[in-house]
Amino acid sequence: MRESVRTTLAAVLLAGGIACYAQQGGLVQNASARQSLSLNGPWKIIVDPYEAGYYDFHQHPIPDGGLGANRVPAGKSDKLELTFLPESATLQVPGDWNTQKPEFLWYEGTIWYQREFQYAKRPGRRLFLWFGAANYQAIVFLNGKKLGQHEGGFTPFEFEVTGAVRDGVNAVVVKVDDQRHPDAVPPNMTDWWNYGGLTRDVKLIDVPETFVQDYFVQFEKGSLNRVAGWVRLDGARKRQRVVIRIPESSASATVETDDSGYARFAFDANVIPWSPENPKLYDVRVEAETDSVEERIGFRTIETKGQKILLNGKPVFLRGVSIHAEAPIRAGRVFSEGDATVLLTWAKEMGCNFVRLAHYPHDEAMTRTADRLGLLVWSEVPVYWAVQWENPVAYANAEQQLATMIERDHNRASVIFWSMANETPLGDARTRFLASLAAKARSLDSTRLITAATLTHYSDPSTIAIDDPLGQYLDVIGCNEYIGWYDGAPTKADHVNFTTVYDKPMAISEFGAEAPYGRHGDDDTVWTEEFQANVYRHQIPMLQRIPFLQGMTAWILVDFRCPRRPLAGIQDYYNRKGLFSDRGQKKQAYYVLRDYYRSLAAGK
Ligand code: GCB
């Protein structure tokens, strides 16, 4: 039964994981650089709203895995119903199901995916079946055997399948279930579309028996000429000599890994620091005796000093915008470099040096493209609104997603913030939960800043007081405020000031107003472009008055689908706070913000 699956998950997550669960810590780093067989393309599907392919009529799991067994009729009298046939419908992977067939737009539940692949195994190689993301729960089978399962819609997971892959034809079956649950992360209620499916790349990664499983390469904290980090090997030959090399700067270090395959390194390197103005990336090679891997990495430092944020030792003001992982024009979840380039180029052209990737880890293409284009990134886990703060299952799940987000992107220069949460209600249990997440993030990565988007409140009618107790666990305090939209008229901003109890920088992580593109009226008429632009015009002087403000991310770059937004003829199930429409048209507010960001960039 569903509940028993979820309870087992809790037990396993709390116990630190066992083999049957997808490997989430210790994933193959830099998966895109690895030799692999892409499993993207058309997969057969079976829509299964009752989960009849997994549970029998009394709701016990079917012993052989049901559809996961991938059986074919044994002969003409076999009454097999649970089987994929040549007539089965197909869906493209990667891709959400909602935008691939009109009848799936609102679907929430289970869809089974199946595809075959040919493989010629090579001795001495290890194989990993890798998923960029599946929203929300995936149960994975290979050649009729259950490999395990994974929960969390936005982070990669993998299974080692060295022994399970056959020479010749193989079949993968995945049950993907995107039903929402109150104990999940995110919980039931969100302000975005619950796009289901195998939403990111799927591949079979092939690595040597002992391989470079992970590495972290960055400036040593506080230094602009020393590179430091670590490397970890996985496999039988844990002790090896490993060279970390930056050929362009003729810098390298040679280390010996220990019995666990781990070694730290630090070496001088004459490299140009990465910044939005000069997003310089270097080829970095990690060469072990049995394996080597290469990727482009930028070097920069990020820290706070009092109420300032310092990038490469110098104060930086974050001119930002929030972005949902929703592709404009084609619609649907972002999954490619093309999607990422469109969104991030629009942000860059607007004068941004910063983006908030709301409200969950986006496809790796986004952070890699941000590295390339020169955009600083706020990266976030979907600890959103009303999570079950006292529930250890929810905590374990959130921590797992956080750890995997950090693990996947810890070599991205663009990423400067790990965000723990968005708009969570005040309360001791919530603060304990988030403090613990923040401690976990710091233990995994001491080089980046910890933040969260908090809710604001007034200490008197014209003063917003920044005093959320969560602030003590953060480096930068994110604040969402909607003066002019949920909070009064646009002109209210003319009289509001901010105070803080923290000697820390603050970033306004959301502000904005809603208007469909092309809807016009005067400045006081809601749902018009003029009203939205007016909100921005009154926000900017208010934000300029906040001495401890070090950045802002307007809500939001592009209109996005949202089931909570039914208003006919205006929202039509879109959140219309975009500066661009979902068709890529610029609204008036776009120009207000662009002009402000350009003047900031010009130092005015
Ligand atoms: C918020 C949420 C964001 C919503 C936005 C809105 O405060 O953080 O997820 O989409 O407001 O448009 O209401």
Coordinates of C-alpha atoms and ligand atoms in Angstrom, one line a residue:
M1 CA 0.0 0.0 0.0
R2 CA 1.0 3.6 -0.5
E3 CA 1.3 4.3 3.2
S4 CA 3.6 1.4 3.8
V5 CA 5.8 2.5 0.9
R6 CA 6.1 5.9 2.6
T7 CA 6.7 4.5 6.1
T8 CA 9.4 2.3 4.8
L9 CA 11.0 5.3 3.1
A10 CA 11.0 7.1 6.4
A11 CA 12.7 4.3 8.2
V12 CA 15.3 4.0 5.5
L13 CA 16.0 7.7 5.2
L14 CA 16.4 7.9 9.0
A15 CA 18.6 4.9 9.0
G16 CA 20.8 6.5 6.4
G17 CA 19.7 4.5 3.4
I18 CA 20.0 0.9 2.3
A19 CA 20.8 -0.6 -1.0
C20 CA 17.2 -0.9 -2.3
Y21 CA 16.9 2.9 -2.3
A22 CA 18.3 5.0 -5.0
Q23 CA 21.8 6.2 -4.3
Q24 CA 21.5 9.9 -3.5
G25 CA 24.7 10.6 -1.7
G26 CA 27.8 9.5 -3.6
L27 CA 26.3 10.0 -7.1
V28 CA 28.7 10.0 -10.1
Q29 CA 29.8 13.6 -10.2
N30 CA 29.6 15.6 -13.5
A31 CA 27.4 13.0 -15.1
S32 CA 27.2 14.9 -18.4
A33 CA 31.0 14.4 -18.9
R34 CA 30.8 10.6 -18.4
Q35 CA 30.7 8.0 -21.1
S36 CA 27.1 7.1 -21.2
L37 CA 24.2 5.7 -23.3
S38 CA 21.4 8.2 -23.4
L39 CA 18.0 6.8 -22.6
N40 CA 16.3 10.0 -23.8
G41 CA 13.7 9.7 -26.5
P42 CA 10.3 8.0 -26.7
W43 CA 9.3 5.7 -23.9
K44 CA 6.2 3.5 -23.9
I45 CA 3.7 4.5 -21.2
I46 CA 0.7 3.2 -19.4
V47 CA -1.5 5.7 -17.4
D48 CA -2.5 4.1 -14.2
P49 CA -4.6 6.4 -11.9
Y50 CA -5.5 3.5 -9.6
E51 CA -2.0 2.1 -9.4
A52 CA -3.4 -1.2 -10.5
G53 CA 0.0 -2.0 -12.1
Y54 CA 1.5 -2.1 -8.7
Y55 CA -1.2 -3.1 -6.1
D56 CA -3.7 -5.9 -6.3
F57 CA -7.4 -5.6 -5.6
H58 CA -6.8 -5.6 -1.9
Q59 CA -4.1 -3.0 -2.3
H60 CA -1.2 -5.3 -1.5
P61 CA 1.9 -4.9 -3.8
I62 CA 1.8 -7.4 -6.6
P63 CA 4.6 -9.8 -5.7
D64 CA 6.4 -9.8 -9.0
G65 CA 6.2 -6.0 -9.3
G66 CA 3.2 -5.9 -11.6
L67 CA 4.0 -3.8 -14.6
G68 CA 7.5 -3.6 -13.4
A69 CA 8.0 -7.3 -14.1
N70 CA 7.8 -6.3 -17.8
R71 CA 6.2 -9.6 -18.7
V72 CA 4.9 -10.4 -22.2
P73 CA 2.1 -12.9 -22.8
A74 CA 3.5 -16.4 -22.6
G75 CA 1.2 -17.8 -25.3
K76 CA -2.3 -17.4 -26.8
S77 CA -4.1 -18.5 -23.6
D78 CA -2.1 -16.1 -21.3
K79 CA -4.6 -13.6 -19.9
L80 CA -1.9 -11.1 -19.0
E81 CA -3.2 -7.6 -18.7
L82 CA -0.3 -5.8 -17.1
T83 CA 2.0 -5.5 -20.1
F84 CA 3.5 -3.0 -22.5
L85 CA 2.5 -3.6 -26.1
P86 CA 3.7 -2.2 -29.5
E87 CA 0.4 -0.3 -29.4
S88 CA 1.2 1.4 -26.1
A89 CA 1.3 5.2 -26.2
T90 CA 4.6 7.0 -25.8
L91 CA 6.0 10.1 -24.1
Q92 CA 9.3 11.9 -24.7
V93 CA 11.9 11.7 -22.1
P94 CA 13.0 14.2 -20.8
G95 CA 9.7 15.9 -20.4
D96 CA 6.8 16.4 -18.1
W97 CA 3.7 14.5 -19.2
N98 CA 1.3 17.4 -18.6
T99 CA 2.5 19.4 -21.6
Q100 CA 2.9 16.5 -24.0
K101 CA -0.7 15.4 -24.4
P102 CA -3.7 17.8 -23.8
E103 CA -5.4 15.1 -21.7
F104 CA -2.5 15.0 -19.3
L105 CA -2.5 18.7 -18.5
W106 CA -4.2 18.3 -15.1
Y107 CA -3.3 14.6 -14.5
E108 CA -1.8 13.8 -11.1
G109 CA -1.1 10.1 -10.3
T110 CA 0.9 7.3 -11.8
I111 CA 2.2 6.8 -15.2
W112 CA 4.4 3.8 -16.1
Y113 CA 7.3 4.3 -18.5
Q114 CA 9.1 1.6 -20.3
R115 CA 11.9 1.4 -22.8
E116 CA 14.4 -1.1 -24.2
F117 CA 18.1 -0.6 -24.9
Q118 CA 20.8 -2.6 -26.4
Y119 CA 24.1 -3.0 -24.6
A120 CA 27.4 -4.6 -25.1
K121 CA 29.1 -5.0 -21.8
R122 CA 32.8 -4.4 -21.4
P123 CA 34.8 -6.1 -18.7
G124 CA 36.1 -3.9 -15.9
R125 CA 33.4 -1.3 -16.3
R126 CA 30.7 -0.3 -13.8
L127 CA 27.3 0.9 -14.9
F128 CA 24.9 3.3 -13.2
L129 CA 21.3 3.9 -14.3
W130 CA 21.0 7.7 -13.7
F131 CA 18.0 9.9 -13.6
G132 CA 18.3 13.7 -13.7
A133 CA 14.9 13.9 -11.9
A134 CA 11.5 12.2 -11.7
N135 CA 8.6 14.0 -10.2
Y136 CA 7.7 12.9 -7.5
Q137 CA 8.2 9.3 -6.6
A138 CA 9.9 6.8 -8.9
I139 CA 10.0 3.0 -8.6
V140 CA 12.6 1.6 -11.0
F141 CA 12.9 -1.8 -12.5
L142 CA 15.5 -3.3 -14.8
N143 CA 14.9 -6.5 -16.7
G144 CA 11.9 -7.3 -14.5
K145 CA 13.7 -6.8 -11.2
K146 CA 13.0 -3.9 -8.8
L147 CA 16.1 -1.8 -8.4
G148 CA 14.6 0.6 -5.8
Q149 CA 12.8 3.8 -5.4
H150 CA 13.3 7.5 -5.0
E151 CA 11.3 10.4 -3.6
G152 CA 11.8 14.1 -4.5
G153 CA 11.0 15.7 -7.8
F154 CA 14.0 17.8 -8.5
T155 CA 17.3 16.1 -7.7
P156 CA 19.2 13.3 -9.5
F157 CA 19.4 9.7 -8.3
E158 CA 21.0 6.6 -9.6
F159 CA 21.3 2.8 -9.2
E160 CA 24.4 0.8 -9.7
V161 CA 23.4 -1.8 -12.3
T162 CA 26.8 -3.4 -13.2
G163 CA 25.4 -6.9 -12.5
A164 CA 21.9 -6.3 -13.7
V165 CA 22.5 -5.1 -17.2
R166 CA 22.7 -7.9 -19.8
D167 CA 24.5 -8.2 -23.0
G168 CA 21.9 -7.5 -25.7
V169 CA 18.4 -6.2 -25.0
N170 CA 17.5 -4.7 -21.7
A171 CA 14.3 -3.1 -20.5
V172 CA 13.8 -0.3 -17.9
V173 CA 10.4 0.2 -16.4
V174 CA 9.7 3.2 -14.1
K175 CA 6.6 3.9 -12.1
V176 CA 6.4 7.7 -11.7
D177 CA 3.8 9.0 -9.3
D178 CA 3.3 12.7 -8.9
Q179 CA 0.5 12.7 -6.3
R180 CA 0.9 15.4 -3.7
H181 CA 1.1 14.5 0.0
P182 CA 1.1 16.6 3.2
D183 CA 4.2 15.0 4.5
A184 CA 6.2 15.4 1.2
V185 CA 8.7 18.1 0.3
P186 CA 7.1 20.2 -1.1
P187 CA 3.8 19.5 0.6
N188 CA 0.4 19.5 -1.0
M189 CA 0.0 23.3 -1.4
T190 CA 2.4 25.1 -3.7
D191 CA 2.0 28.0 -6.1
W192 CA 3.3 26.1 -9.2
W193 CA 2.2 23.4 -11.5
N194 CA 2.9 19.9 -10.4
Y195 CA 4.6 18.7 -13.6
G196 CA 4.9 14.9 -13.4
G197 CA 7.1 12.5 -15.2
L198 CA 10.7 11.7 -16.1
T199 CA 11.4 15.4 -16.4
R200 CA 15.1 15.3 -17.0
D201 CA 17.7 13.2 -18.8
V202 CA 18.0 9.5 -18.2
K203 CA 21.2 7.6 -19.0
L204 CA 23.3 4.6 -18.4
I205 CA 26.7 5.8 -17.2
D206 CA 29.7 3.7 -17.8
V207 CA 32.8 4.2 -15.6
P208 CA 36.0 2.2 -14.8
E209 CA 35.9 -0.2 -11.9
T210 CA 37.5 2.4 -9.7
F211 CA 36.5 5.9 -10.7
V212 CA 36.5 9.5 -9.7
Q213 CA 33.2 9.6 -7.9
D214 CA 33.2 13.2 -6.7
Y215 CA 35.5 16.2 -6.3
F216 CA 35.3 19.8 -5.1
V217 CA 37.5 22.4 -6.6
Q218 CA 37.3 26.1 -5.6
F219 CA 39.3 29.0 -4.2
E220 CA 40.3 28.4 -0.7
K221 CA 38.0 30.4 1.6
G222 CA 39.1 34.0 1.6
S223 CA 41.9 33.5 -1.0
L224 CA 42.1 34.6 -4.6
N225 CA 45.2 32.7 -5.5
R226 CA 44.9 29.4 -3.7
V227 CA 42.7 26.5 -4.9
A228 CA 41.6 23.9 -2.5
G229 CA 39.3 21.0 -2.4
W230 CA 39.0 17.2 -2.2
V231 CA 38.6 14.2 -4.4
R232 CA 36.9 10.9 -3.7
L233 CA 37.4 7.6 -5.6
D234 CA 35.0 4.7 -5.5
G235 CA 35.9 1.1 -6.3
A236 CA 38.3 -1.6 -5.3
R237 CA 41.5 0.4 -5.8
K238 CA 40.9 3.2 -3.3
R239 CA 44.6 4.2 -2.8
Q240 CA 45.8 6.0 -5.9
R241 CA 47.8 8.9 -7.0
V242 CA 45.5 11.7 -8.2
V243 CA 46.5 14.9 -10.1
I244 CA 44.3 17.9 -10.1
R245 CA 45.3 20.1 -13.0
I246 CA 44.3 23.5 -14.4
P247 CA 46.2 23.4 -17.6
E248 CA 45.6 27.0 -18.7
S249 CA 47.2 28.3 -15.6
S250 CA 49.9 25.5 -15.4
A251 CA 48.7 24.8 -11.9
S252 CA 48.4 21.4 -10.4
A253 CA 48.5 19.3 -7.2
T254 CA 49.3 15.6 -6.8
V255 CA 47.8 13.7 -3.9
E256 CA 47.5 10.2 -2.6
T257 CA 44.0 9.0 -1.7
D258 CA 43.5 7.1 1.6
D259 CA 41.9 3.8 2.3
S260 CA 38.5 5.3 1.8
G261 CA 39.5 6.8 -1.6
Y262 CA 39.6 10.3 -0.2
A263 CA 42.2 13.1 -0.4
R264 CA 42.3 16.8 0.2
F265 CA 44.4 19.2 -1.8
A266 CA 45.4 22.9 -1.9
F267 CA 47.7 24.6 -4.4
D268 CA 48.6 28.0 -5.7
A269 CA 47.0 29.0 -9.0
N270 CA 47.1 32.1 -10.9
V271 CA 43.5 32.3 -12.2
I272 CA 41.3 35.2 -13.1
P273 CA 38.4 35.2 -10.7
W274 CA 35.0 34.4 -12.1
S275 CA 32.4 37.2 -11.9
P276 CA 29.2 38.2 -13.8
E277 CA 31.3 40.8 -15.7
N278 CA 33.9 38.2 -16.6
P279 CA 32.6 34.7 -16.3
K280 CA 36.0 33.1 -16.9
L281 CA 35.9 29.3 -16.7
Y282 CA 38.9 27.0 -16.7
D283 CA 39.3 23.4 -17.8
V284 CA 40.0 21.4 -14.7
R285 CA 41.2 17.8 -14.9
V286 CA 41.0 15.3 -12.2
E287 CA 43.3 12.4 -13.2
A288 CA 43.5 9.3 -11.1
E289 CA 45.4 6.2 -12.2
T290 CA 42.3 4.3 -13.3
D291 CA 40.1 7.2 -14.4
S292 CA 40.0 10.8 -15.3
V293 CA 37.3 13.4 -15.7
E294 CA 37.3 17.0 -16.8
E295 CA 35.0 20.0 -16.6
R296 CA 34.9 23.8 -16.8
I297 CA 35.0 25.5 -13.5
G298 CA 35.1 29.1 -12.4
F299 CA 36.9 30.4 -9.3
R300 CA 35.4 33.0 -7.0
T301 CA 34.9 33.7 -3.3
I302 CA 31.7 34.8 -1.7
E303 CA 31.4 36.0 1.9
T304 CA 29.7 38.5 4.1
K305 CA 31.2 41.3 6.1
G306 CA 28.7 43.0 8.4
Q307 CA 25.8 43.9 6.3
K308 CA 27.7 43.6 3.0
I309 CA 28.1 40.7 0.5
L310 CA 31.6 40.4 -0.9
L311 CA 32.3 38.7 -4.3
N312 CA 36.0 38.2 -4.8
G313 CA 36.5 40.4 -1.8
K314 CA 34.5 43.4 -3.2
P315 CA 31.0 44.5 -2.3
V316 CA 28.4 43.3 -4.7
F317 CA 24.7 44.4 -5.1
L318 CA 22.6 41.6 -6.4
R319 CA 20.4 42.8 -9.3
G320 CA 18.1 39.8 -9.6
V321 CA 15.0 38.1 -10.7
S322 CA 13.3 34.9 -9.7
I323 CA 12.7 32.2 -12.3
H324 CA 10.6 29.1 -12.2
A325 CA 11.8 26.1 -14.2
E326 CA 9.2 26.6 -16.8
A327 CA 10.1 27.0 -20.5
P328 CA 8.5 29.9 -22.2
I329 CA 6.8 29.4 -25.5
R330 CA 7.0 25.6 -25.7
A331 CA 5.7 25.5 -22.1
G332 CA 6.6 22.7 -19.7
R333 CA 9.5 22.0 -17.4
V334 CA 12.9 23.2 -18.3
F335 CA 15.3 20.3 -19.3
S336 CA 17.8 21.6 -21.8
E337 CA 20.6 24.0 -22.4
G338 CA 18.4 25.7 -24.9
D339 CA 15.7 26.4 -22.4
A340 CA 18.2 27.6 -19.9
T341 CA 19.9 29.9 -22.4
V342 CA 16.6 31.6 -23.3
L343 CA 15.6 32.2 -19.6
L344 CA 19.0 33.3 -18.4
T345 CA 19.7 35.5 -21.5
W346 CA 16.4 37.3 -20.8
A347 CA 17.6 37.9 -17.2
K348 CA 21.0 39.0 -18.3
E349 CA 19.5 41.4 -20.9
M350 CA 17.4 43.0 -18.2
G351 CA 20.6 43.9 -16.4
C352 CA 20.6 41.1 -13.9
N353 CA 23.8 39.8 -12.3
F354 CA 21.8 37.4 -10.2
V355 CA 18.9 34.9 -10.4
R356 CA 16.9 33.1 -7.8
L357 CA 16.0 29.6 -9.1
A358 CA 12.7 29.2 -7.4
H359 CA 11.6 27.0 -5.5
Y360 CA 13.5 23.8 -6.0
P361 CA 16.7 22.7 -7.7
H362 CA 16.5 23.4 -11.4
D363 CA 17.9 21.3 -14.2
E364 CA 21.7 21.2 -14.1
A365 CA 21.6 23.0 -17.5
M366 CA 20.5 26.1 -15.6
T367 CA 23.5 26.3 -13.2
R368 CA 26.0 25.4 -15.9
T369 CA 24.5 28.0 -18.2
A370 CA 24.6 30.6 -15.4
D371 CA 28.4 29.7 -15.0
R372 CA 28.8 30.3 -18.7
L373 CA 26.8 33.5 -19.0
G374 CA 27.9 35.1 -15.8
L375 CA 24.9 35.1 -13.4
L376 CA 25.1 34.5 -9.7
V377 CA 22.6 31.9 -8.5
W378 CA 20.3 31.4 -5.5
S379 CA 19.6 27.7 -5.4
E380 CA 16.8 26.4 -3.2
V381 CA 15.1 23.2 -1.8
P382 CA 11.3 22.9 -2.0
V383 CA 10.8 23.4 1.7
Y384 CA 7.9 25.6 0.9
W385 CA 5.0 27.1 3.0
A386 CA 3.5 24.5 5.3
V387 CA 5.9 21.6 5.6
Q388 CA 5.3 19.1 8.5
W389 CA 7.9 20.6 10.8
E390 CA 7.6 17.9 13.5
N391 CA 7.6 15.0 11.1
P392 CA 11.0 13.2 10.9
V393 CA 10.0 11.8 7.5
A394 CA 9.6 15.3 6.0
Y395 CA 12.9 16.4 7.6
A396 CA 14.9 13.4 6.3
N397 CA 13.4 14.0 2.9
A398 CA 14.3 17.7 2.9
E399 CA 17.8 17.0 4.1
Q400 CA 18.3 14.4 1.4
Q401 CA 17.2 16.9 -1.3
L402 CA 19.5 19.6 0.2
A403 CA 22.4 17.3 0.2
T404 CA 21.9 16.1 -3.3
M405 CA 21.4 19.7 -4.6
I406 CA 24.7 20.7 -3.0
E407 CA 26.5 17.6 -4.2
R408 CA 25.4 18.1 -7.8
D409 CA 26.3 21.7 -8.0
H410 CA 29.1 22.2 -5.6
N411 CA 31.5 23.0 -8.5
R412 CA 29.4 25.7 -10.0
A413 CA 30.9 29.2 -9.5
S414 CA 27.6 30.8 -10.2
V415 CA 25.9 29.3 -7.2
I416 CA 26.5 31.6 -4.2
F417 CA 23.5 30.8 -2.0
W418 CA 21.9 27.7 -0.7
S419 CA 18.4 28.5 0.3
M420 CA 16.8 26.4 3.0
A421 CA 13.1 27.4 2.5
N422 CA 10.5 29.8 1.3
E423 CA 7.9 31.7 3.3
T424 CA 7.6 29.3 6.2
P425 CA 5.4 30.1 9.2
L426 CA 7.0 31.3 12.5
G427 CA 7.3 28.6 15.2
D428 CA 9.8 26.7 17.2
A429 CA 9.5 23.4 15.3
R430 CA 9.9 25.2 12.0
T431 CA 13.0 27.1 13.2
R432 CA 14.5 23.9 14.6
F433 CA 13.9 22.1 11.3
L434 CA 15.5 24.9 9.3
A435 CA 18.4 25.5 11.7
S436 CA 19.2 21.8 11.3
L437 CA 19.0 22.0 7.5
A438 CA 21.3 25.1 7.6
A439 CA 23.8 23.2 9.8
K440 CA 23.7 20.3 7.3
A441 CA 24.4 22.7 4.4
R442 CA 27.3 24.2 6.2
S443 CA 28.8 20.8 7.0
L444 CA 28.6 19.9 3.3
D445 CA 29.8 23.2 1.9
S446 CA 31.5 25.9 3.9
T447 CA 32.3 28.1 0.9
R448 CA 28.8 29.4 0.2
L449 CA 26.3 31.5 2.0
I450 CA 23.1 30.2 3.6
T451 CA 19.8 32.0 3.1
A452 CA 16.1 31.5 3.2
A453 CA 13.2 33.6 2.0
T454 CA 11.3 34.7 5.1
L455 CA 7.9 36.4 5.5
T456 CA 7.9 40.0 6.7
H457 CA 5.8 41.7 9.4
Y458 CA 5.3 45.3 10.6
S459 CA 6.4 46.5 14.0
D460 CA 4.4 49.7 13.4
P461 CA 2.2 50.7 10.4
S462 CA 5.2 52.0 8.4
T463 CA 8.0 49.8 9.6
I464 CA 8.9 46.3 8.5
A465 CA 11.0 44.6 11.1
I466 CA 13.5 42.0 10.1
D467 CA 13.6 39.8 13.2
D468 CA 12.6 36.3 12.2
P469 CA 14.5 34.0 14.7
L470 CA 15.6 32.0 11.7
G471 CA 17.9 34.9 10.8
Q472 CA 20.4 33.8 13.4
Y473 CA 21.1 30.6 11.3
L474 CA 21.5 32.5 8.0
D475 CA 24.2 34.5 6.4
V476 CA 21.9 36.5 4.2
I477 CA 18.3 37.2 5.1
G478 CA 15.9 36.8 2.3
C479 CA 12.6 38.7 2.6
N480 CA 9.5 38.4 0.5
E481 CA 7.2 41.5 0.5
Y482 CA 4.3 42.4 -1.7
I483 CA 3.7 46.0 -0.9
G484 CA 1.3 47.3 -3.6
W485 CA -0.1 43.8 -4.3
Y486 CA -1.1 41.6 -1.3
D487 CA -0.2 44.5 1.0
G488 CA -1.9 47.8 0.3
A489 CA -1.7 50.1 -2.6
P490 CA 1.5 50.7 -4.7
T491 CA 1.9 54.1 -3.0
K492 CA 2.2 52.4 0.4
A493 CA 5.8 51.8 -0.4
D494 CA 6.5 55.5 -0.3
H495 CA 6.1 55.4 3.5
V496 CA 7.5 52.1 4.5
N497 CA 10.9 51.7 6.0
F498 CA 12.8 48.6 7.2
T499 CA 14.7 47.8 10.4
T500 CA 16.7 44.8 11.3
V501 CA 18.0 43.1 14.4
Y502 CA 20.7 41.4 12.5
D503 CA 24.1 42.7 11.5
K504 CA 23.7 40.8 8.2
P505 CA 22.9 41.6 4.6
M506 CA 19.3 41.4 3.5
A507 CA 18.0 40.6 0.0
I508 CA 14.4 41.2 -1.0
S509 CA 13.7 37.8 -2.4
E510 CA 10.2 38.6 -3.8
F511 CA 8.2 41.6 -4.7
G512 CA 5.8 42.2 -7.7
A513 CA 2.3 42.4 -9.0
E514 CA 0.2 40.6 -11.4
A515 CA -0.8 41.7 -14.9
P516 CA -1.5 39.7 -18.1
Y517 CA 0.5 41.1 -21.1
G518 CA -1.6 43.5 -23.2
R519 CA -4.2 44.3 -20.5
H520 CA -4.2 48.1 -20.1
G521 CA -5.8 50.7 -17.8
D522 CA -4.6 53.4 -15.5
D523 CA -2.1 53.1 -12.7
D524 CA -4.8 52.3 -10.2
T525 CA -6.5 49.5 -12.2
V526 CA -5.5 46.1 -11.0
W527 CA -4.6 43.3 -13.5
T528 CA -3.1 45.9 -15.9
E529 CA 0.4 46.4 -17.1
E530 CA 0.2 50.0 -15.9
F531 CA -0.6 48.9 -12.3
Q532 CA 2.2 46.3 -12.3
A533 CA 4.7 48.9 -13.6
N534 CA 3.4 51.4 -11.0
V535 CA 4.1 48.8 -8.2
Y536 CA 7.7 48.6 -9.5
R537 CA 8.0 52.4 -9.7
H538 CA 7.1 52.7 -6.0
Q539 CA 9.1 49.7 -4.9
I540 CA 12.4 51.0 -6.2
P541 CA 12.7 54.2 -4.1
M542 CA 11.7 52.2 -1.0
L543 CA 14.3 49.5 -1.6
Q544 CA 16.9 52.2 -2.1
R545 CA 16.2 53.5 1.4
I546 CA 17.2 50.2 3.0
P547 CA 20.8 50.6 4.2
F548 CA 21.3 46.8 4.7
L549 CA 19.8 45.8 1.4
Q550 CA 22.3 44.0 -0.7
G551 CA 20.1 42.5 -3.4
M552 CA 16.7 41.8 -4.8
T553 CA 14.9 39.3 -7.0
A554 CA 11.7 40.5 -8.5
W555 CA 8.9 38.0 -8.7
I556 CA 9.1 36.8 -11.5
L557 CA 10.8 36.6 -14.9
V558 CA 8.1 34.8 -16.8
D559 CA 4.4 34.0 -16.2
F560 CA 4.0 30.4 -15.1
R561 CA 1.3 27.8 -14.8
C562 CA -0.5 27.6 -11.5
P563 CA -3.6 25.6 -10.5
R564 CA -4.3 28.2 -7.7
R565 CA -4.9 31.0 -10.2
P566 CA -8.3 30.4 -11.8
L567 CA -9.4 34.0 -12.5
A568 CA -11.1 33.7 -15.9
G569 CA -9.8 35.8 -18.8
I570 CA -7.0 37.2 -16.6
Q571 CA -5.0 34.4 -15.0
D572 CA -6.6 31.3 -16.6
Y573 CA -4.4 29.1 -14.3
Y574 CA -1.3 31.2 -14.8
N575 CA 0.5 33.3 -12.2
R576 CA 0.8 36.5 -14.2
K577 CA 3.5 38.3 -12.2
G578 CA 6.0 37.7 -14.9
L579 CA 7.9 40.6 -16.4
F580 CA 7.6 38.5 -19.6
S581 CA 4.4 36.7 -20.6
D582 CA 4.6 33.0 -21.1
R583 CA 4.9 33.8 -24.8
G584 CA 8.0 36.0 -24.2
Q585 CA 6.3 39.4 -24.5
K586 CA 7.8 42.1 -22.3
K587 CA 5.4 43.9 -20.0
Q588 CA 5.8 47.6 -19.0
A589 CA 7.3 46.6 -15.6
Y590 CA 10.1 44.9 -17.4
Y591 CA 11.3 48.3 -18.7
V592 CA 11.1 49.9 -15.3
L593 CA 13.2 47.2 -13.7
R594 CA 15.6 47.1 -16.7
D595 CA 16.2 50.8 -16.5
Y596 CA 16.9 50.6 -12.8
Y597 CA 19.3 47.7 -13.1
R598 CA 21.1 49.3 -16.0
S599 CA 21.6 52.5 -13.9
L600 CA 22.9 50.4 -11.0
A601 CA 25.2 48.5 -13.3
A602 CA 26.5 51.8 -14.6
G603 CA 27.2 52.8 -11.0
K604 CA 24.6 55.6 -10.9
Ligands
GCB1 C1 5.0 34.1 -2.8 C2 5.6 32.8 -3.1 C3 5.6 32.5 -4.5 C4 4.3 32.8 -5.2 C5 4.1 34.3 -5.1 C6 2.8 34.9 -5.6 O1 5.2 34.8 -1.8 O2 6.8 32.7 -2.5 O3 5.9 31.1 -4.7 O4 4.2 32.4 -6.5 O5 4.2 34.7 -3.7 O6 2.7 35.1 -6.8 O7 1.9 35.0 -4.8

